[in-house]
Structure formats: structure tokens, C-alpha cells
């Protein structure tokens, strides 16, 4: 039997040894931890901005990228549109990223509508997971930054459940991941919202957070993309973390800025890495 169509409904599975299942998972995960202890880019947060940045890096197999997501399920706010309604509105020209992903949508004059937000998230996540150079570490949180001479040079990680449980016992120390560039796409919502820029503000490396302003779709999306930038040496901020850092308006349930802000963050990181290489760093 070599195809699903030929497979009867009742089957006998091939034999397996329980210990082999553990060995298969452990050897691979531990190898990943060894391979990704030092990377070109760490992306913190796998919401629409972080996933769009990660997707851009899948086109550059020479760049090693760790995508770190606190939730077991990546995707952030991009599994639903607004108020848990599932269609997703993406304003042009961000539909060009959907075309790149070969995602179907209903087209209107100035925007497109996906029948389900999950169509974007599942499709872009599948591309990222299938890539040779971007590794997703989900259920893992970035609970601090590595900073040397005022430059961000990596992240401090822990199991997300451990990070949430720090108040229960002391000294559950973290791991680390060194990087040439950190892209912070921690969003504005939830238990880990905007943790990248909040940490920078705590450390006095940036002014206190402006906090995202009230909703104005037209102004918000242009501003978030325009202000996607290297916020301190070594760290690029993207997505709704931009709104929290610079006080731009929020856009509510339109996602085009997240897609193009993430893509811009990746391109800025690539330019930074190329520049480092050209001066032999
Ligand atoms: O979806 P989010 O929260 O963030 P973005 O910026 O990718 O997209 C924002 C978008 O979903 C909206 O909020 C829309 C556009 N609404 C706007 C509005 O006006 O209401 O994804 C961030 C992801 C989440 O999955 C978090 O779990 C994760 O980042 N995360 C972290 N993961 C690991 N370590 C951390 N420190 C951390 N902080 C956040």
C-alpha cells in the first residue's frame, strides 16, 4: 500500500519503543538549542509582524534566525479579525504579501478580505516552519535582553510557563541566545505585550513608553510602518510594539501594517548584517 486512498479504515500501526520517541524528540530539540545558541537574528514574538519578518528571512537561507514565541500556538492576534470575528481585512498594498503567499481573498478597491484570518496565519506559519534557516521556539519566552556597551546582543529565554511562575519559587534561571540583531514584535496585548520596549524603558535606554493612541485606521497603519526602525543599537521594533513605543494610533482589526512592518524590520536587519559583514565584524 503506498497511498492514503489505498489504506483501509482499520489499520495496525508499525511497532515502536516508547524510549525511542523520547530520544527522537530530545536529540533534535537539544541539537536545535546547541545550533541556535548564537544566531544572526532573533525575532521575539510570532504574531503577524514577527511571522511576516520571519517569512522575509526564509528568502535568505544564509541567515540563521530564531523565532521565539511565548504561546504554544504562534500567531498572536492574527487568528481572528476584530471582536473574534474571523474574516481578516488587509489594506492595499499589503495584499501583495498575500499574493506572495498565494493566499486567496475577496478584492475591493482599497483593501482585500480573507475569509478567515487563520488562512493568513496558517499559510505563513507553514512557510516559516518548512524553511531551512528559521527555527520556531514556541512555548518559550524572552524574559530579558543581553546588552553589552549599550548594544542589544541577544536575548534571555525561559520556558514561558516558568517565566509566568517566577513568583512561586526563586532561581529558575534562564538560558541565553546571542544574536547580531534582535527584532522585537511583542505586540501590545496580553501577558507579554510590548515586553521588548518595556524592558528598554525600564533600563532607561529609551524614553518612557508613549503608549498606543486611540484608534485611527488611516493614520495608524502608515505610522506603524514608517516608525518601524532600530529603536536602540541592535534592536529593531516592529508591529504594535511600535505603537506602544512611539505613541502612534492603533488601527484595530486591519492587519496590513503588521505584514509590511514585519517585512520592513527583516529588510532593515538584513541591511545591518550586510553592513557588519562589509566592515568585517
Ligand atoms: O499579534 P501580536 O500581539 O503582535 P503584532 O504586533 O504581531 O500584531 C498586532 C496585531 O495582532 C494587533 O494587535 C491588531 C493589528 N490590533 C491592533 C489594535 O489596535 O488592537 O503578537 C505578539 C506575539 C504574541 O504571540 C505573544 O505571545 C508574543 O508575541 N510575545 C512574546 N513571545 C516571547 N517572549 C516575549 N517576551 C513575548 N512578548 C510577546
CSV table of C-alpha atoms and ligand atoms in Angstrom, one decimal:
chain,number,residue,atom,x,y,z
A,1,UNK,CA,0.0,0.0,0.0
A,2,UNK,CA,1.6,3.3,-0.9
A,3,UNK,CA,-1.2,5.9,-0.9
A,4,UNK,CA,-3.8,7.1,1.6
A,5,UNK,CA,-6.6,6.2,-0.9
A,6,UNK,CA,-5.5,2.5,-0.7
A,7,UNK,CA,-5.3,2.5,3.1
A,8,UNK,CA,-8.2,0.6,4.8
A,9,UNK,CA,-10.1,2.3,7.6
A,10,UNK,CA,-8.9,-0.1,10.3
A,11,UNK,CA,-5.1,-0.5,10.5
A,12,UNK,CA,-2.3,-2.0,12.6
A,13,UNK,CA,0.4,0.6,13.3
A,14,UNK,CA,4.1,-0.4,12.9
A,15,UNK,CA,5.7,-1.2,16.3
A,16,UNK,CA,7.6,1.5,18.3
A,17,UNK,CA,9.6,1.6,21.6
A,18,UNK,CA,8.5,4.4,23.9
A,19,UNK,CA,12.1,5.4,24.7
A,20,UNK,CA,12.7,5.9,21.0
A,21,UNK,CA,10.0,8.6,20.9
A,22,UNK,CA,11.7,10.4,23.8
A,23,UNK,CA,15.2,10.0,22.2
A,24,UNK,CA,13.9,11.3,18.8
A,25,UNK,CA,12.4,14.5,20.3
A,26,UNK,CA,15.2,15.1,22.8
A,27,UNK,CA,18.1,14.7,20.4
A,28,UNK,CA,16.5,17.1,17.9
A,29,UNK,CA,15.5,19.7,20.4
A,30,UNK,CA,18.8,19.7,22.2
A,31,UNK,CA,20.6,19.9,18.8
A,32,UNK,CA,18.5,22.9,18.0
A,33,UNK,CA,19.4,24.5,21.3
A,34,UNK,CA,23.1,23.9,20.5
A,35,UNK,CA,22.8,25.1,16.9
A,36,UNK,CA,20.8,28.2,17.8
A,37,UNK,CA,22.7,29.4,20.9
A,38,UNK,CA,24.2,32.0,18.5
A,39,UNK,CA,22.3,33.3,15.5
A,40,UNK,CA,22.1,36.2,13.1
A,41,UNK,CA,18.6,37.3,14.1
A,42,UNK,CA,16.3,36.6,17.0
A,43,UNK,CA,12.7,37.6,16.4
A,44,UNK,CA,10.7,37.9,19.6
A,45,UNK,CA,7.0,37.2,19.1
A,46,UNK,CA,5.4,35.2,16.3
A,47,UNK,CA,2.3,37.4,15.7
A,48,UNK,CA,1.6,38.8,12.2
A,49,UNK,CA,4.5,41.2,12.4
A,50,UNK,CA,7.0,38.6,13.7
A,51,UNK,CA,5.8,36.0,11.2
A,52,UNK,CA,6.0,38.4,8.3
A,53,UNK,CA,9.6,39.2,9.3
A,54,UNK,CA,10.4,35.5,9.6
A,55,UNK,CA,8.8,34.9,6.2
A,56,UNK,CA,11.1,37.5,4.6
A,57,UNK,CA,14.1,35.7,6.1
A,58,UNK,CA,13.0,32.4,4.5
A,59,UNK,CA,14.1,34.0,1.3
A,60,UNK,CA,17.7,34.4,2.7
A,61,UNK,CA,18.8,30.8,3.7
A,62,UNK,CA,22.2,32.1,4.6
A,63,UNK,CA,20.8,34.0,7.6
A,64,UNK,CA,20.2,31.9,10.7
A,65,UNK,CA,17.0,33.1,12.6
A,66,UNK,CA,15.4,32.0,15.9
A,67,UNK,CA,11.7,32.9,16.1
A,68,UNK,CA,10.7,32.9,19.8
A,69,UNK,CA,7.0,32.7,20.8
A,70,UNK,CA,5.7,32.5,24.4
A,71,UNK,CA,2.5,30.8,23.5
A,72,UNK,CA,2.3,27.1,22.5
A,73,UNK,CA,0.4,28.3,19.4
A,74,UNK,CA,2.2,31.0,17.3
A,75,UNK,CA,0.0,33.6,15.5
A,76,UNK,CA,-0.6,36.2,18.2
A,77,UNK,CA,-3.7,38.3,17.3
A,78,UNK,CA,-3.9,37.0,13.7
A,79,UNK,CA,-6.1,34.0,14.2
A,80,UNK,CA,-9.2,36.3,14.3
A,81,UNK,CA,-10.1,39.7,12.8
A,82,UNK,CA,-12.0,42.1,15.2
A,83,UNK,CA,-14.1,41.1,18.3
A,84,UNK,CA,-13.3,37.4,17.5
A,85,UNK,CA,-15.0,37.7,14.1
A,86,UNK,CA,-12.9,35.6,11.8
A,87,UNK,CA,-12.6,37.4,8.4
A,88,UNK,CA,-9.4,39.5,8.1
A,89,UNK,CA,-9.2,42.9,6.4
A,90,UNK,CA,-5.8,43.8,4.8
A,91,UNK,CA,-5.5,47.2,3.3
A,92,UNK,CA,-3.6,47.6,0.0
A,93,UNK,CA,-0.7,47.5,-0.8
A,94,UNK,CA,-0.2,44.8,1.9
A,95,UNK,CA,-2.2,42.4,-0.2
A,96,UNK,CA,1.0,42.0,-2.3
A,97,UNK,CA,2.4,39.9,0.6
A,98,UNK,CA,-0.7,37.7,0.5
A,99,UNK,CA,-0.1,37.3,-3.3
A,100,UNK,CA,3.4,36.3,-2.5
A,101,UNK,CA,1.9,33.6,-0.2
A,102,UNK,CA,-0.6,32.7,-2.9
A,103,UNK,CA,-3.5,33.3,-0.4
A,104,UNK,CA,-7.0,33.8,-1.9
A,105,UNK,CA,-9.1,36.8,-0.8
A,106,UNK,CA,-12.1,38.9,-1.9
A,107,UNK,CA,-10.8,42.1,-3.5
A,108,UNK,CA,-12.3,45.5,-3.0
A,109,UNK,CA,-10.9,48.9,-4.4
A,110,UNK,CA,-8.7,49.8,-1.4
A,111,UNK,CA,-8.5,46.5,0.6
A,112,UNK,CA,-8.9,42.8,0.5
A,113,UNK,CA,-10.8,40.4,2.8
A,114,UNK,CA,-9.6,36.9,3.7
A,115,UNK,CA,-12.5,34.5,4.5
A,116,UNK,CA,-10.7,33.5,7.7
A,117,UNK,CA,-7.7,35.2,9.4
A,118,UNK,CA,-6.3,31.7,10.0
A,119,UNK,CA,-5.8,31.4,6.3
A,120,UNK,CA,-3.0,34.0,6.5
A,121,UNK,CA,-1.5,32.7,9.8
A,122,UNK,CA,-1.5,29.0,8.9
A,123,UNK,CA,-0.1,29.7,5.4
A,124,UNK,CA,2.7,32.0,6.5
A,125,UNK,CA,3.5,29.8,9.5
A,126,UNK,CA,3.7,26.7,7.3
A,127,UNK,CA,6.2,28.5,5.0
A,128,UNK,CA,8.3,29.6,8.0
A,129,UNK,CA,8.3,26.1,9.6
A,130,UNK,CA,9.3,24.5,6.3
A,131,UNK,CA,12.3,26.8,5.9
A,132,UNK,CA,15.9,25.6,6.3
A,133,UNK,CA,17.0,28.7,8.3
A,134,UNK,CA,14.2,29.9,10.5
A,135,UNK,CA,13.6,27.9,13.7
A,136,UNK,CA,10.5,28.4,15.8
A,137,UNK,CA,10.9,28.0,19.6
A,138,UNK,CA,7.3,28.2,20.8
A,139,UNK,CA,6.2,28.0,24.5
A,140,UNK,CA,9.4,29.9,25.1
A,141,UNK,CA,9.6,33.5,26.4
A,142,UNK,CA,12.2,36.2,26.1
A,143,UNK,CA,12.3,37.4,29.7
A,144,UNK,CA,15.2,39.8,29.3
A,145,UNK,CA,17.8,41.1,26.9
A,146,UNK,CA,21.6,40.7,26.6
A,147,UNK,CA,23.1,44.2,26.5
A,148,UNK,CA,26.8,45.0,26.1
A,149,UNK,CA,28.1,48.6,25.9
A,150,UNK,CA,24.5,49.8,25.3
A,151,UNK,CA,24.1,47.5,22.4
A,152,UNK,CA,21.5,44.7,22.3
A,153,UNK,CA,23.4,41.5,21.5
A,154,UNK,CA,20.9,38.8,22.3
A,155,UNK,CA,18.0,37.6,24.4
A,156,UNK,CA,17.4,35.8,27.7
A,157,UNK,CA,15.0,32.9,27.4
A,158,UNK,CA,13.0,30.6,29.6
A,159,UNK,CA,10.0,28.3,29.2
A,160,UNK,CA,7.1,30.7,29.1
A,161,UNK,CA,5.3,28.8,31.9
A,162,UNK,CA,8.4,29.2,34.1
A,163,UNK,CA,8.5,32.9,33.3
A,164,UNK,CA,4.9,33.2,34.4
A,165,UNK,CA,5.6,31.2,37.6
A,166,UNK,CA,8.7,33.2,38.8
A,167,UNK,CA,6.7,34.4,41.8
A,168,UNK,CA,6.3,30.8,43.0
A,169,UNK,CA,9.9,30.0,43.7
A,170,UNK,CA,13.3,31.7,43.3
A,171,UNK,CA,16.2,31.0,41.0
A,172,UNK,CA,14.6,29.4,38.0
A,173,UNK,CA,17.4,30.9,35.9
A,174,UNK,CA,17.1,31.4,32.2
A,175,UNK,CA,19.0,30.4,29.1
A,176,UNK,CA,20.5,32.8,26.5
A,177,UNK,CA,20.7,33.3,22.8
A,178,UNK,CA,23.2,35.6,21.2
A,179,UNK,CA,22.3,37.5,18.0
A,180,UNK,CA,23.6,40.1,15.7
A,181,UNK,CA,20.2,41.7,15.6
A,182,UNK,CA,17.0,41.3,17.7
A,183,UNK,CA,13.7,42.1,16.2
A,184,UNK,CA,11.1,42.8,18.9
A,185,UNK,CA,7.5,42.1,17.7
A,186,UNK,CA,5.8,41.6,21.1
A,187,UNK,CA,2.6,43.3,20.3
A,188,UNK,CA,0.6,45.5,22.6
A,189,UNK,CA,-1.7,43.0,24.3
A,190,UNK,CA,-1.7,40.0,26.6
A,191,UNK,CA,0.7,39.0,29.4
A,192,UNK,CA,3.8,39.6,27.4
A,193,UNK,CA,2.6,42.7,25.5
A,194,UNK,CA,5.3,45.1,24.4
A,195,UNK,CA,7.9,43.4,26.7
A,196,UNK,CA,10.8,44.4,24.5
A,197,UNK,CA,10.3,48.1,24.6
A,198,UNK,CA,9.1,48.0,28.2
A,199,UNK,CA,12.4,46.4,29.2
A,200,UNK,CA,14.3,49.2,27.3
A,201,UNK,CA,12.3,51.8,29.1
A,202,UNK,CA,13.0,50.1,32.5
A,203,UNK,CA,16.7,50.2,31.7
A,204,UNK,CA,16.5,53.9,30.7
A,205,UNK,CA,17.7,53.1,27.2
A,206,UNK,CA,14.6,54.8,25.7
A,207,UNK,CA,12.3,57.5,27.0
A,208,UNK,CA,9.2,56.2,28.8
A,209,UNK,CA,6.8,54.4,26.5
A,210,UNK,CA,4.4,56.8,24.8
A,211,UNK,CA,1.7,54.1,24.8
A,212,UNK,CA,-0.5,53.5,21.7
A,213,UNK,CA,-3.0,56.2,21.0
A,214,UNK,CA,-6.8,55.8,20.3
A,215,UNK,CA,-8.0,54.1,17.1
A,216,UNK,CA,-7.4,55.8,13.7
A,217,UNK,CA,-7.0,53.2,11.0
A,218,UNK,CA,-5.8,55.5,8.2
A,219,UNK,CA,-3.2,57.3,10.4
A,220,UNK,CA,-2.2,54.2,12.4
A,221,UNK,CA,-1.1,51.8,9.6
A,222,UNK,CA,1.1,54.4,7.8
A,223,UNK,CA,2.7,55.5,11.1
A,224,UNK,CA,3.5,52.0,12.3
A,225,UNK,CA,5.3,51.1,9.1
A,226,UNK,CA,7.0,54.5,9.0
A,227,UNK,CA,8.3,54.1,12.6
A,228,UNK,CA,9.4,50.5,12.2
A,229,UNK,CA,13.1,51.0,13.0
A,230,UNK,CA,16.2,50.3,15.0
A,231,UNK,CA,15.0,51.7,18.4
A,232,UNK,CA,18.3,51.1,20.1
A,233,UNK,CA,21.5,49.7,18.6
A,234,UNK,CA,21.0,46.0,18.0
A,235,UNK,CA,17.2,46.0,18.3
A,236,UNK,CA,14.5,46.7,15.7
A,237,UNK,CA,10.9,47.2,16.8
A,238,UNK,CA,8.0,46.2,14.6
A,239,UNK,CA,4.2,45.7,14.7
A,240,UNK,CA,2.1,47.0,17.5
A,241,UNK,CA,5.2,47.4,19.8
A,242,UNK,CA,6.0,50.4,17.6
A,243,UNK,CA,2.7,52.0,18.6
A,244,UNK,CA,3.5,51.4,22.3
A,245,UNK,CA,7.0,52.8,21.9
A,246,UNK,CA,6.2,55.9,19.8
A,247,UNK,CA,2.6,56.6,20.7
A,248,UNK,CA,1.1,56.1,17.2
A,249,UNK,CA,-2.6,55.4,16.9
A,250,UNK,CA,-4.0,51.9,17.0
A,251,UNK,CA,-5.7,50.5,13.9
A,252,UNK,CA,-8.0,47.9,15.4
A,253,UNK,CA,-8.9,45.0,13.1
A,254,UNK,CA,-6.9,45.8,9.9
A,255,UNK,CA,-3.6,43.9,9.5
A,256,UNK,CA,-1.8,45.4,6.6
A,257,UNK,CA,0.7,47.4,8.7
A,258,UNK,CA,1.6,44.3,10.7
A,259,UNK,CA,2.5,42.5,7.5
A,260,UNK,CA,4.6,45.3,6.0
A,261,UNK,CA,6.1,46.4,9.3
A,262,UNK,CA,7.4,42.9,9.8
A,263,UNK,CA,8.8,42.7,6.3
A,264,UNK,CA,10.5,46.2,6.8
A,265,UNK,CA,12.0,45.0,10.1
A,266,UNK,CA,13.5,42.0,8.3
A,267,UNK,CA,15.0,44.1,5.5
A,268,UNK,CA,16.5,46.6,8.0
A,269,UNK,CA,18.0,43.7,9.9
A,270,UNK,CA,19.5,42.2,6.6
A,271,UNK,CA,21.0,45.6,5.8
A,272,UNK,CA,22.5,45.8,9.2
A,273,UNK,CA,24.0,42.3,8.9
A,274,UNK,CA,25.4,43.1,5.4
A,275,UNK,CA,27.0,46.3,6.8
A,276,UNK,CA,28.6,44.4,9.6
A,277,UNK,CA,29.9,41.8,7.1
A,278,UNK,CA,31.3,44.6,4.8
A,279,UNK,CA,33.3,46.1,7.7
A,280,UNK,CA,34.4,42.6,8.8
A,281,UNK,CA,32.5,42.5,12.2
B,1,LIG,O1,-0.3,39.8,17.4
B,1,LIG,P1,0.6,40.3,18.4
B,1,LIG,O2,0.2,40.7,19.7
B,1,LIG,O3,1.6,41.5,17.9
B,1,LIG,P2,1.8,42.0,16.4
B,1,LIG,O4,2.5,43.3,16.6
B,1,LIG,O5,2.5,41.0,15.6
B,1,LIG,O6,0.4,42.2,15.7
B,1,LIG,C1,-0.6,43.1,16.4
B,1,LIG,C2,-2.0,42.6,15.9
B,1,LIG,O7,-2.3,41.3,16.3
B,1,LIG,C3,-3.0,43.6,16.6
B,1,LIG,O8,-2.9,43.7,17.8
B,1,LIG,C4,-4.0,44.2,15.7
B,1,LIG,C5,-3.4,44.9,14.5
B,1,LIG,N1,-4.7,45.1,16.6
B,1,LIG,C6,-4.5,46.4,16.7
B,1,LIG,C7,-5.3,47.1,17.7
B,1,LIG,O9,-5.4,48.3,17.5
B,1,LIG,O10,-5.9,46.5,18.6
B,1,LIG,O11,1.7,39.1,18.6
B,1,LIG,C8,2.8,39.2,19.5
B,1,LIG,C9,3.2,37.8,19.9
B,1,LIG,C10,2.2,37.1,20.8
B,1,LIG,O12,2.0,35.8,20.2
B,1,LIG,C11,2.9,37.0,22.1
B,1,LIG,O13,2.7,35.7,22.8
B,1,LIG,C12,4.4,37.0,21.7
B,1,LIG,O14,4.4,37.9,20.6
B,1,LIG,N2,5.3,37.6,22.7
B,1,LIG,C13,6.4,37.0,23.2
B,1,LIG,N3,6.9,35.8,22.9
B,1,LIG,C14,8.1,35.5,23.6
B,1,LIG,N4,8.7,36.3,24.5
B,1,LIG,C15,8.1,37.6,24.8
B,1,LIG,N5,8.7,38.4,25.6
B,1,LIG,C16,6.9,37.9,24.1
B,1,LIG,N6,6.2,39.1,24.1
B,1,LIG,C17,5.2,38.8,23.3
